[in-house]
CSV table of C-alpha atoms and ligand atoms in Angstrom, one decimal:
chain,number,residue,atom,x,y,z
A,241,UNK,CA,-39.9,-12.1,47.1
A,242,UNK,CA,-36.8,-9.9,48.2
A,243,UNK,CA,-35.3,-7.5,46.0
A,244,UNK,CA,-34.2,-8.9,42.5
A,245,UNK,CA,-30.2,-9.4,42.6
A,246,UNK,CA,-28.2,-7.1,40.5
A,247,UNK,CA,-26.8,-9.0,37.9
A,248,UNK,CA,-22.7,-8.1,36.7
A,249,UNK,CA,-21.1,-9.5,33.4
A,250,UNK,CA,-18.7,-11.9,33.7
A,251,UNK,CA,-15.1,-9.7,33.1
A,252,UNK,CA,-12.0,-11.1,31.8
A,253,UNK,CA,-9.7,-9.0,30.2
A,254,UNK,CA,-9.2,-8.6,26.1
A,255,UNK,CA,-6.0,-9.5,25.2
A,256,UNK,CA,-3.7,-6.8,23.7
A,257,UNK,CA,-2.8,-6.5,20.2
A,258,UNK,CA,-0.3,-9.1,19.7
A,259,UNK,CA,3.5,-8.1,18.8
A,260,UNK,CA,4.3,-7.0,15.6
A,261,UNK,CA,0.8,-6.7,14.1
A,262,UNK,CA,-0.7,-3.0,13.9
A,263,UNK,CA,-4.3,-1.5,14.1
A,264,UNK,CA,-4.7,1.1,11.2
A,265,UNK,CA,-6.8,4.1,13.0
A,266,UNK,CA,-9.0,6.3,11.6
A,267,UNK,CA,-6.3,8.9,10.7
A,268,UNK,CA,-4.2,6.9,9.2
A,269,UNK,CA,-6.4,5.6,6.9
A,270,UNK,CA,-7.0,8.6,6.0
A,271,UNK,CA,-3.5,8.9,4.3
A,272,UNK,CA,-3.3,5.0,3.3
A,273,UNK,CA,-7.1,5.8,1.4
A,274,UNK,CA,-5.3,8.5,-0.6
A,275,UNK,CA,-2.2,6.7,-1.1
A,276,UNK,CA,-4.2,4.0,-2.6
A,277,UNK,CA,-6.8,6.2,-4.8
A,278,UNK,CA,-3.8,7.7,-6.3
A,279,UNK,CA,-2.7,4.5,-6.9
A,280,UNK,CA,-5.7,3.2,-8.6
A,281,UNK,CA,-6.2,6.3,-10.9
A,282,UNK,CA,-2.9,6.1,-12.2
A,283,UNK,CA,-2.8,2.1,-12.7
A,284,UNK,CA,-5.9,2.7,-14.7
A,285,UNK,CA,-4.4,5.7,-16.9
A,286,UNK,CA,-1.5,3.0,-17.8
A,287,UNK,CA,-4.0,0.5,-18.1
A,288,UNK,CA,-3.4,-1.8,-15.1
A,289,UNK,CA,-6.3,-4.2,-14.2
A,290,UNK,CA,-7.4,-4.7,-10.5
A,291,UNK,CA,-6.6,-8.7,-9.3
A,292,UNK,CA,-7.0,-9.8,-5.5
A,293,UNK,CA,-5.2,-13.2,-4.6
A,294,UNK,CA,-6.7,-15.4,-1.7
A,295,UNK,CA,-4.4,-15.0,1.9
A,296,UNK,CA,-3.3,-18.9,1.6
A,297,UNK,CA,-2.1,-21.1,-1.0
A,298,UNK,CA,-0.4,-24.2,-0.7
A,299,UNK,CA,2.4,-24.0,0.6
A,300,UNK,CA,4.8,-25.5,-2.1
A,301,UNK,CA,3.8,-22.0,-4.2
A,302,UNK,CA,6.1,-20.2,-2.1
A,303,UNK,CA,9.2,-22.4,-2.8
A,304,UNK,CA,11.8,-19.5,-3.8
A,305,UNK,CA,10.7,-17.1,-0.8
A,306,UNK,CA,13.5,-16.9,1.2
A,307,UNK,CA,14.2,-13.9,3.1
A,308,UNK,CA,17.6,-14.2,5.5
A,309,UNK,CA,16.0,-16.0,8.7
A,310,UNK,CA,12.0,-14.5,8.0
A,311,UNK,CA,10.0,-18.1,7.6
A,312,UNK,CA,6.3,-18.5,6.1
A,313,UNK,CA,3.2,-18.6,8.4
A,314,UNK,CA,2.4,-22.5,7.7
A,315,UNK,CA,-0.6,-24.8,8.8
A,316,UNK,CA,-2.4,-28.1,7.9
A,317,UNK,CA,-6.1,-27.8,6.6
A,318,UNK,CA,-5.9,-31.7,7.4
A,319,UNK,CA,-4.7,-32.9,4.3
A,320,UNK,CA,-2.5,-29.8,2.8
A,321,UNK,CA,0.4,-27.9,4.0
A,322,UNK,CA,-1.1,-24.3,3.8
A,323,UNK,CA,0.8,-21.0,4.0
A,324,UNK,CA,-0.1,-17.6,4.4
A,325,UNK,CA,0.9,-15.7,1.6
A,326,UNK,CA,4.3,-13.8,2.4
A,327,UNK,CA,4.5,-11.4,-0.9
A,328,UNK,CA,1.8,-11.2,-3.7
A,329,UNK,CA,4.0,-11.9,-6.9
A,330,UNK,CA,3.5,-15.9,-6.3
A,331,UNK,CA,-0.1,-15.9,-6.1
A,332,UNK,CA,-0.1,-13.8,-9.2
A,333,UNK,CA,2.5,-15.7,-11.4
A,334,UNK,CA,-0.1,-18.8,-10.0
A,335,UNK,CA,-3.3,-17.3,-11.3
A,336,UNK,CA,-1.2,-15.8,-14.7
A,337,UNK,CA,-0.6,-19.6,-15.4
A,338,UNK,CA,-3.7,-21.3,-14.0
A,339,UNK,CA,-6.3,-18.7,-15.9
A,340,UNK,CA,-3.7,-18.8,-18.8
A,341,UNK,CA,-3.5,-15.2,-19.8
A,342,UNK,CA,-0.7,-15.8,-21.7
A,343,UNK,CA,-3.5,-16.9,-24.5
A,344,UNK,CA,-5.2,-14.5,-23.4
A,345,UNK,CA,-2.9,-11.1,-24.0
A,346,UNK,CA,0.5,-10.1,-25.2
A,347,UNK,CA,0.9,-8.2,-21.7
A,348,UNK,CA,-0.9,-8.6,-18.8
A,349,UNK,CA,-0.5,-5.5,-16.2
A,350,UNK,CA,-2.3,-5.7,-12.8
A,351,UNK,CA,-2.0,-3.6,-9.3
A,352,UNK,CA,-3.0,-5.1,-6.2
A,353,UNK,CA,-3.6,-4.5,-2.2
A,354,UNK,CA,-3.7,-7.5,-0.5
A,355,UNK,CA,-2.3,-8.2,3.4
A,356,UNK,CA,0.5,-10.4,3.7
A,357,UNK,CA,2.1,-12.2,6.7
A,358,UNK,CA,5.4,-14.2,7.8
A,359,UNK,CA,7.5,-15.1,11.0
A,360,UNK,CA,10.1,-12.7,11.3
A,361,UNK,CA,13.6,-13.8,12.5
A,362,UNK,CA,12.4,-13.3,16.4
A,363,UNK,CA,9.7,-15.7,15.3
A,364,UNK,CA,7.2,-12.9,15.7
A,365,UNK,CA,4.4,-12.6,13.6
A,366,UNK,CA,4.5,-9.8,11.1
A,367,UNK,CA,0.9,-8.6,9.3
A,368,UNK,CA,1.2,-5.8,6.6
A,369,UNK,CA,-0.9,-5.0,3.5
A,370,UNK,CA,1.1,-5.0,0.3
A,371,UNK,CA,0.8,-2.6,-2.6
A,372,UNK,CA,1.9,-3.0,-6.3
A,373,UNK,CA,2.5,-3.3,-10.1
A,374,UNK,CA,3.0,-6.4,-11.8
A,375,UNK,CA,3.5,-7.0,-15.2
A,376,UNK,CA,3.7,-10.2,-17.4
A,377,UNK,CA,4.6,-11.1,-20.9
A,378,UNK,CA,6.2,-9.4,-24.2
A,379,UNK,CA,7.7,-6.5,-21.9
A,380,UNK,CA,10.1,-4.0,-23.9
A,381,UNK,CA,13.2,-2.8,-22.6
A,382,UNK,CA,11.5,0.6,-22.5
A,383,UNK,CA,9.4,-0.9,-19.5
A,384,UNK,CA,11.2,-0.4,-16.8
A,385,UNK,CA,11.9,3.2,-17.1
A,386,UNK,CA,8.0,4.0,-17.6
A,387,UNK,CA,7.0,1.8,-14.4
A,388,UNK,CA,9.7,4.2,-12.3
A,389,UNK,CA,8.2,7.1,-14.1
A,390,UNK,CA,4.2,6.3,-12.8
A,391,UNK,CA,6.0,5.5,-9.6
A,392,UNK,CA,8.5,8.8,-9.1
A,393,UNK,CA,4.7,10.7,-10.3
A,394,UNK,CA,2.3,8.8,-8.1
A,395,UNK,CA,5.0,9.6,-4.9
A,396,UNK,CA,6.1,13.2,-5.8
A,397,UNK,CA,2.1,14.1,-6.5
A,398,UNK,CA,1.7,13.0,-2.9
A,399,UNK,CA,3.9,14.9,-1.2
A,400,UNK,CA,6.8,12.6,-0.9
A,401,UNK,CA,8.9,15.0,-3.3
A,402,UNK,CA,12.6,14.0,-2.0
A,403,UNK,CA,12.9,11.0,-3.7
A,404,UNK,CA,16.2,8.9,-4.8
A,405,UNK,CA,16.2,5.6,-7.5
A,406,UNK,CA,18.3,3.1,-6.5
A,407,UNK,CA,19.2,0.9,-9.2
A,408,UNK,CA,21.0,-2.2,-10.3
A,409,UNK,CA,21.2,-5.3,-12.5
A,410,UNK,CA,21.8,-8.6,-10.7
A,411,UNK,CA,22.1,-10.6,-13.9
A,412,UNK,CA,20.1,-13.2,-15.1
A,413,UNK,CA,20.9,-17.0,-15.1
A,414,UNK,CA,23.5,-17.4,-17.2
A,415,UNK,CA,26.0,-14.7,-15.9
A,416,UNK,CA,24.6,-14.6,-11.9
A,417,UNK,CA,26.1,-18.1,-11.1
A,418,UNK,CA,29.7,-17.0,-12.5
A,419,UNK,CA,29.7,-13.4,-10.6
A,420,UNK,CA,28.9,-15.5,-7.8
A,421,UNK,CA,31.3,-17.9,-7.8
A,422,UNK,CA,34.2,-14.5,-8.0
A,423,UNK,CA,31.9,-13.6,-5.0
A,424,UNK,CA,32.6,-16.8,-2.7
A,425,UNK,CA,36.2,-16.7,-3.6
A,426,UNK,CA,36.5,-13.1,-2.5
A,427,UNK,CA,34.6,-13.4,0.5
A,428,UNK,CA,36.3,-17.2,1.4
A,429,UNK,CA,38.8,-15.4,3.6
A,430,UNK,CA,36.9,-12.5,5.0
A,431,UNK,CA,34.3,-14.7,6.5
A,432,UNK,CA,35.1,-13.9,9.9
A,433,UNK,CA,34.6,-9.8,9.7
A,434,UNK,CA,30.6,-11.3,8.5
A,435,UNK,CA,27.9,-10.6,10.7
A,436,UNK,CA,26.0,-14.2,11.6
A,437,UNK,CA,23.1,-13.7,8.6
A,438,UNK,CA,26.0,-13.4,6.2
A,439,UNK,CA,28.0,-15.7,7.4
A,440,UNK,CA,24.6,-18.1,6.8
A,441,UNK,CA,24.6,-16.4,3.6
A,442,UNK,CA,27.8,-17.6,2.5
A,443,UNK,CA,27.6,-20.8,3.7
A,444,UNK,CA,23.9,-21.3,1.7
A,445,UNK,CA,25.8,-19.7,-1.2
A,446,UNK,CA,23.5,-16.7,-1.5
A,447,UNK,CA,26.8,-14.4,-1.2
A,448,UNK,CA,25.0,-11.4,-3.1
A,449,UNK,CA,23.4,-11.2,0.4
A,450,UNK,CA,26.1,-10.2,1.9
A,451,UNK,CA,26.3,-7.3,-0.5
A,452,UNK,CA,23.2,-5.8,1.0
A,453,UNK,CA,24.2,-6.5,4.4
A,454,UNK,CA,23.9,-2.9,6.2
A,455,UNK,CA,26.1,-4.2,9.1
A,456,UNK,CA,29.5,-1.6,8.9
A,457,UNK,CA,31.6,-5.2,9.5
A,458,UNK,CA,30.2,-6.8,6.1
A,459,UNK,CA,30.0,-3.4,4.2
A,460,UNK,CA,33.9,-2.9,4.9
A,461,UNK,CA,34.7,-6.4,4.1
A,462,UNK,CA,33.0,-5.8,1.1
A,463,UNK,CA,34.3,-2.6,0.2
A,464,UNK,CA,36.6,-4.0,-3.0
A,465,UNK,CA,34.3,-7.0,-4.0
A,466,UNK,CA,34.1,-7.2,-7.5
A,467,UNK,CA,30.9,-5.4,-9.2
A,468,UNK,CA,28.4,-7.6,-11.0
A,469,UNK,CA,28.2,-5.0,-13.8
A,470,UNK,CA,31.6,-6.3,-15.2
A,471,UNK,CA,30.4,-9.7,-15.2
A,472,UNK,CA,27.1,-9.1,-17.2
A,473,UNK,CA,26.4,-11.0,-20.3
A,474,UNK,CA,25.9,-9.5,-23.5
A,475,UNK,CA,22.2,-9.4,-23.3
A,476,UNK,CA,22.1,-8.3,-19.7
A,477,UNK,CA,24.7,-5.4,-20.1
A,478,UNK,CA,22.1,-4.4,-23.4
A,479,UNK,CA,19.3,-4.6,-21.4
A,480,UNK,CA,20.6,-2.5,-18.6
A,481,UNK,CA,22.0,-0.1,-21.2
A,482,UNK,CA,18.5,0.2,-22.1
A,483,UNK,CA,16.5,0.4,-19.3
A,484,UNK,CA,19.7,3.4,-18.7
A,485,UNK,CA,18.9,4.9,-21.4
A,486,UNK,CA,14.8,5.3,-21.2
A,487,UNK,CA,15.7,6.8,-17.7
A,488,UNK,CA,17.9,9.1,-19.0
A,489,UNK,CA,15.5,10.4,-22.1
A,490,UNK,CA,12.8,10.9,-19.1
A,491,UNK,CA,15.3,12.8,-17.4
A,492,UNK,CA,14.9,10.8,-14.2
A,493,UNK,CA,17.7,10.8,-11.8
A,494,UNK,CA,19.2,7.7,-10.3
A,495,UNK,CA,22.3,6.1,-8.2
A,496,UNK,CA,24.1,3.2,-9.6
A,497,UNK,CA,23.9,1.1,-6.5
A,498,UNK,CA,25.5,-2.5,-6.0
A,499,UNK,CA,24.3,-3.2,-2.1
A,500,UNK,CA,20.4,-3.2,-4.1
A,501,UNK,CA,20.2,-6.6,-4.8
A,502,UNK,CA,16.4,-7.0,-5.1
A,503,UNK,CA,14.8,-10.2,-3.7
A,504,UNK,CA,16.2,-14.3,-4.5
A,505,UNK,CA,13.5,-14.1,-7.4
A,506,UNK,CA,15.1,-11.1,-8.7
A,507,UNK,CA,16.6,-11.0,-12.0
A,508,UNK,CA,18.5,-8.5,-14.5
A,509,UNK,CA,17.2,-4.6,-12.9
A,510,UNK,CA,16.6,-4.1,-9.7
A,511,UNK,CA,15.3,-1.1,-8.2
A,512,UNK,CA,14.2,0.9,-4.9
A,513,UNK,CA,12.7,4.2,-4.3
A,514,UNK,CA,13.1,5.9,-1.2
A,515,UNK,CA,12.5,9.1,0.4
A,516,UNK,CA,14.9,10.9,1.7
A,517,UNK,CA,13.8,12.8,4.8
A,518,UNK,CA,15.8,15.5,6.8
A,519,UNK,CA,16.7,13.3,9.1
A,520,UNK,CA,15.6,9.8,7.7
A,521,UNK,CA,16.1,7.8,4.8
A,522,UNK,CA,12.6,5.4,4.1
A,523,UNK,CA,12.5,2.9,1.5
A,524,UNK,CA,8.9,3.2,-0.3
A,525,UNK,CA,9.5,0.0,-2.2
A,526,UNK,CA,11.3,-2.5,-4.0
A,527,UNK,CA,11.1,-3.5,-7.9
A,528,UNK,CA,12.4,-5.0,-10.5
A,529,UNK,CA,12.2,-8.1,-12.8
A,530,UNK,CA,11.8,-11.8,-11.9
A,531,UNK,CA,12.0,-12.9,-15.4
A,532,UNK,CA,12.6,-17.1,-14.4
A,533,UNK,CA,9.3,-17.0,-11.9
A,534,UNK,CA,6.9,-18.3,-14.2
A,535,UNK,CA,8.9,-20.9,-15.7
A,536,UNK,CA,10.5,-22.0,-12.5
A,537,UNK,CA,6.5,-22.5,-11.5
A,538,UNK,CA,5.6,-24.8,-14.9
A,539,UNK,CA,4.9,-22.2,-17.1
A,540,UNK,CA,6.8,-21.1,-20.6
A,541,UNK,CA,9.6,-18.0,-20.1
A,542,UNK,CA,8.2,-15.6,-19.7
A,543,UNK,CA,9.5,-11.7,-18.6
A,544,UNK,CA,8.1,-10.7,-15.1
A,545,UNK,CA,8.6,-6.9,-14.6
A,546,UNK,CA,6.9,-5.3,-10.8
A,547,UNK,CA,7.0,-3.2,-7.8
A,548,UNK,CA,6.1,-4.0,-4.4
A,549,UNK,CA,5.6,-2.4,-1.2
A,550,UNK,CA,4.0,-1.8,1.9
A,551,UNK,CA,1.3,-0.1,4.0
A,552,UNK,CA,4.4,0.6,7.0
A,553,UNK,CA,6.7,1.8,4.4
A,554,UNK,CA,4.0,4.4,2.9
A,555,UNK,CA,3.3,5.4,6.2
A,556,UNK,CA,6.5,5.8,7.5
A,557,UNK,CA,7.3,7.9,4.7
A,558,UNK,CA,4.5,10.3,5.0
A,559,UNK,CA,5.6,10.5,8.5
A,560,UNK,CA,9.1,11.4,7.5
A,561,UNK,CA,7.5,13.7,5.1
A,562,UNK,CA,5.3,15.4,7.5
A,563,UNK,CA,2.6,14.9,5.2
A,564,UNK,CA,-1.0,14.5,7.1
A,565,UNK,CA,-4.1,13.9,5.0
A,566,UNK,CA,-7.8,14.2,6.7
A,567,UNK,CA,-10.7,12.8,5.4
A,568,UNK,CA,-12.9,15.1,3.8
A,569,UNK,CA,-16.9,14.7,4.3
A,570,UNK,CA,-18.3,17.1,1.8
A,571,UNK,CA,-21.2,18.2,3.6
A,572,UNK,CA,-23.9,20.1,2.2
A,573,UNK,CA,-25.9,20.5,5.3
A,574,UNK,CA,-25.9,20.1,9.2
A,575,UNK,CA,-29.0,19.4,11.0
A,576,UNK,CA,-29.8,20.9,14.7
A,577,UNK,CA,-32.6,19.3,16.4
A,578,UNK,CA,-33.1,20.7,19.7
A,579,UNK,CA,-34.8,18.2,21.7
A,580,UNK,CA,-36.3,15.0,21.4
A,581,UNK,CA,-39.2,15.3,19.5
A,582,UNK,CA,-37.2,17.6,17.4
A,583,UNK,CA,-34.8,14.7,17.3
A,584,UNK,CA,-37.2,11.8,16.3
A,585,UNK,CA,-38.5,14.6,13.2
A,586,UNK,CA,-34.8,15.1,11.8
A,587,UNK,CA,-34.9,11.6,11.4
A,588,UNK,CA,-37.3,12.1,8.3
A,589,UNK,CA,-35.5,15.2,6.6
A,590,UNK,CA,-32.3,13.5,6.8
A,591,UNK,CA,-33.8,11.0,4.5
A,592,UNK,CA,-35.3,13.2,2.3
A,593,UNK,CA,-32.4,15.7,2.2
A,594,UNK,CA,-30.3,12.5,1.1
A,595,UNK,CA,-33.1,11.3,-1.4
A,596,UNK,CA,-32.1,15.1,-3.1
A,597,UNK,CA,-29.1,14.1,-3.5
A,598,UNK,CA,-27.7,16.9,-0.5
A,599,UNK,CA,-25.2,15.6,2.1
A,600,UNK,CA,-26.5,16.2,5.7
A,601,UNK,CA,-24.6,16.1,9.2
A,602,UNK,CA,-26.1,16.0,12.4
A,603,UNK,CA,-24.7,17.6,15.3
A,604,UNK,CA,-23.6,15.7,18.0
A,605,UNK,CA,-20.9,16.1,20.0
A,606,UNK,CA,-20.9,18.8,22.8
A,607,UNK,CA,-21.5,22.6,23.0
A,608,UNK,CA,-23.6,24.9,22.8
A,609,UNK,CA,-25.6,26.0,19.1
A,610,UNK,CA,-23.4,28.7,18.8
A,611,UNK,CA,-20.2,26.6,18.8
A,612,UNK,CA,-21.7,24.0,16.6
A,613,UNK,CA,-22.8,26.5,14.5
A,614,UNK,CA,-18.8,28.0,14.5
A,615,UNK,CA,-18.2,24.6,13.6
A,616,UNK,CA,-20.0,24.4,10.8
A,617,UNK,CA,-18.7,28.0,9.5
A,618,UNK,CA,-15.2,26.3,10.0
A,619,UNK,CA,-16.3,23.2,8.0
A,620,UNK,CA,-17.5,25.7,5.1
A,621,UNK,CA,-20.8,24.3,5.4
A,622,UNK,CA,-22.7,27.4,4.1
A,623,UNK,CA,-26.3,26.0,5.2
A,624,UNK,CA,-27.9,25.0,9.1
A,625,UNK,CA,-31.6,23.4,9.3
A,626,UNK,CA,-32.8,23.9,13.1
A,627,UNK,CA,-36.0,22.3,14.2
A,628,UNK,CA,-36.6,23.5,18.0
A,629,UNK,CA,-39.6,22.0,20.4
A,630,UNK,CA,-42.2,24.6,19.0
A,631,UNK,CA,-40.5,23.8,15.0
A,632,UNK,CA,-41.1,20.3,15.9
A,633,UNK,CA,-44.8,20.7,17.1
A,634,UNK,CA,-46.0,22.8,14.1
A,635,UNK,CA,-43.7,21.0,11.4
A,636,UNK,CA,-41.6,23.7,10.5
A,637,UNK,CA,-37.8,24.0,10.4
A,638,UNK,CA,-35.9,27.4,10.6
A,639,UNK,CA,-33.2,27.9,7.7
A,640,UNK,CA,-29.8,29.7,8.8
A,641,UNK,CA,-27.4,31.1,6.5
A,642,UNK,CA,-24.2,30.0,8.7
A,643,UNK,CA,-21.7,33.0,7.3
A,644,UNK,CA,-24.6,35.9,7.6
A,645,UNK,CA,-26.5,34.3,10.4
A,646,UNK,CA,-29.5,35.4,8.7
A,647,UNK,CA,-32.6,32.9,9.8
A,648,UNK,CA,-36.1,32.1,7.9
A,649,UNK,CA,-38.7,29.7,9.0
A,650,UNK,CA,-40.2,27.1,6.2
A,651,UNK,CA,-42.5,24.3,6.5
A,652,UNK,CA,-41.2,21.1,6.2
A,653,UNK,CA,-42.8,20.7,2.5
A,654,UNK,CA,-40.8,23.8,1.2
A,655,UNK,CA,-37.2,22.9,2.9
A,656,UNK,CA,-36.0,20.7,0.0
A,657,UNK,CA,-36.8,22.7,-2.6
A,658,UNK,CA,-35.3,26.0,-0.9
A,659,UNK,CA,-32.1,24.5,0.5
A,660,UNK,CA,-31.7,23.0,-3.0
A,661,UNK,CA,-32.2,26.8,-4.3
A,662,UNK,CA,-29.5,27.9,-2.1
A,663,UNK,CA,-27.3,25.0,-3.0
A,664,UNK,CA,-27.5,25.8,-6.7
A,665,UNK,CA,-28.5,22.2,-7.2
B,729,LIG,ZN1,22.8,-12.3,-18.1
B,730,LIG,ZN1,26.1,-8.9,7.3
């Protein structure tokens, strides 16, 4: 027999992260994780319920979602035309009729991260996770202004302190189709100064597009279209005064703004917060009402009132912010074993240490004891358990007080009860 041949893995290369999609890393998780507990505790101080929406439906849920030239991720399961959901407020305007909580409550208030998908207009595919509010039922005109309230607190108590409200009322069924109609006759001979989305725009008559069209081209041509707010109905131009009004007895600050035309669901207000940064503006999010959603989908009228955003757009304004958040271990203890055997015994106080209730952390990156011991000093971890070869042989473990440096050996029976001691617990 010769000598065994060495044996090499087959390699073929992983393929890189496709286009458009993003891999959230540990430090950014760290600020999306206290984004999102934020979120929760103050959705449960206004008494918001958790829901979570499968990723697919059928695809004939997603009717209205039109967004310029983005298209839904479709497939066949064999027999159904499946989509990947674009935006949560389908899904849960679906289960608000299908689990009929209109029998069920007068309101029904839920938040929600979910991750969402679509084809963007370079047919590339885009994954985010969505964040938000939704409301359904008997909601008062008050509404609105106490949604932007928990939304201008849950931002400003995370840093994001520059904020500006965006808002605007698009109208609702009755007075949206006239304003539009003065729309297409205004724009009819400007339709050459459009930019190609807006030219689609106008010739799908969606010409309120064209009012948020950022393109200088479109925002010129624009510049003397008339303003939806003189072609309100009586009950929108109330409800507006309304939602105006709350705002104003909060004292919150906003910008009547006529290019925020919310989503093609959108009715009556429509809102968007965004951060303004020194040198960048980011939109956090978009709201507003999509009071024709649930009857459009089967279900009796009923008011739809919600904010929606994204992971990107939270992160991008933390960026903007320069706010960084770290994860935080709160660690009671850190364990030194020096050597193997010593290594093989921490195994065992580890366990007990965490059957006390204490937190330990074992060290082990690089460096010396006396940097790891720095390290914990820096970490404010007040407490170091080091078990050496002879520790190890006669089960004992020496306890260090990491500020004074002061050391005493116990046996390994006594170690619980005096680190608990020392930990006041
Ligand atoms: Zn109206
Ligand atoms: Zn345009």
């Amino acid at each position: 027999m010769g000598r065994p041949k060495k044996l090499t893995p087959q390699v073929e290369k992983a393929p890189p992260r496709l286009a458009g999609l993003m891999d959230l890393l540990p430090e950014q998780h760290a600020s999306w994780d206290v984004f999102m507990e934020k979120l929760v505790s103050l959705a449960h101080t206004f008494s918001y319920a958790k829901i979570t929406t499968p990723l697919f439906e059928d695809s004939r849920l997603f009717r209205f979602w039109s967004q310029a030239s983005d298209q839904l991720l479709v497939f066949q399961d064999g027999k159904n035309n499946l989509a990947v959901k674009p935006s949560n407020i389908f899904s849960l305007a679906r289960v608000y009729l299908e689990h009929q909580f209109a029998e069920k409550e007068r309101v029904t208030k839920w938040y929600y991260q979910s991750p969402v998908a679509w084809l963007n207009q370079q047919n590339q595919l885009r994954q985010t996770t969505e964040y938000g509010l939704q409301i359904f039922g008997a909601i008062a005109p008050i509404a609105d202004a106490q949604l932007i309230n928990l939304l201008l607190k849950l931002f400003t108590e995370l840093g994001l302190t520059s904020l500006s409200l965006q808002v605007n009322s698009i109208g609702c069924i009755e007075c949206l189709p006239e304003y539009e109609e003065q729309l297409k006759n205004y724009f009819k001979d400007k339709k050459y100064d459009l930019c190609e989305n807006c030219l689609d725009a106008f010739d799908n008559n969606h010409p309120l597009e064209i009012l948020g069209c950022n393109n200088l081209s479109c925002s010129t041509a624009a510049a003397d279209a008339p303003t939806l707010i003189d072609y309100l109905c009586e009950n929108c131009r109330r409800n507006f005064i309304g939602v105006l009004e709350g705002l104003d007895e909060l004292g919150v600050a906003y910008n009547l703004n006529p290019k925020v035309i919310g989503k093609p669901w959108s009715r009556r207000t429509v809102f968007e917060i965004r951060y303004q940064g020194p040198t960048s503006e980011v939109v956090l999010g978009f709201g507003g009402h999509a009071d024709d959603l649930i009857q459009s989908l089967g279900g009796v009228s009923t008011q739809a009132l919600g904010f929606a955003g994204t992971l990107d757009m939270i992160l991008a304004g933390f960026e903007a912010a320069g706010v960084k958040f770290v994860h935080k271990n709160k660690v009671d203890v850190f364990l030194v074993p020096l050597g193997d055997l010593a290594a093989k015994k921490t195994l065992r106080l580890f366990t007990e240490l965490w059957n006390h209730h204490i937190v330990a952390s074992e060290f082990i990156g690089p460096g010396s004891i006396k940097t790891q011991l720095k390290l914990a000093e820096s970490n404010k971890v007040a407490i170091a358990l080091i078990i050496g070869q002879k520790e190890a042989r006669d089960g004992t473990v020496i306890l260090r007080d990491v500020r004074s440096g002061m050391q005493e050996l116990f046996t390994s029976e006594r170690i619980i009860e005096e680190v608990k001691k020392r930990l006041g617990k």
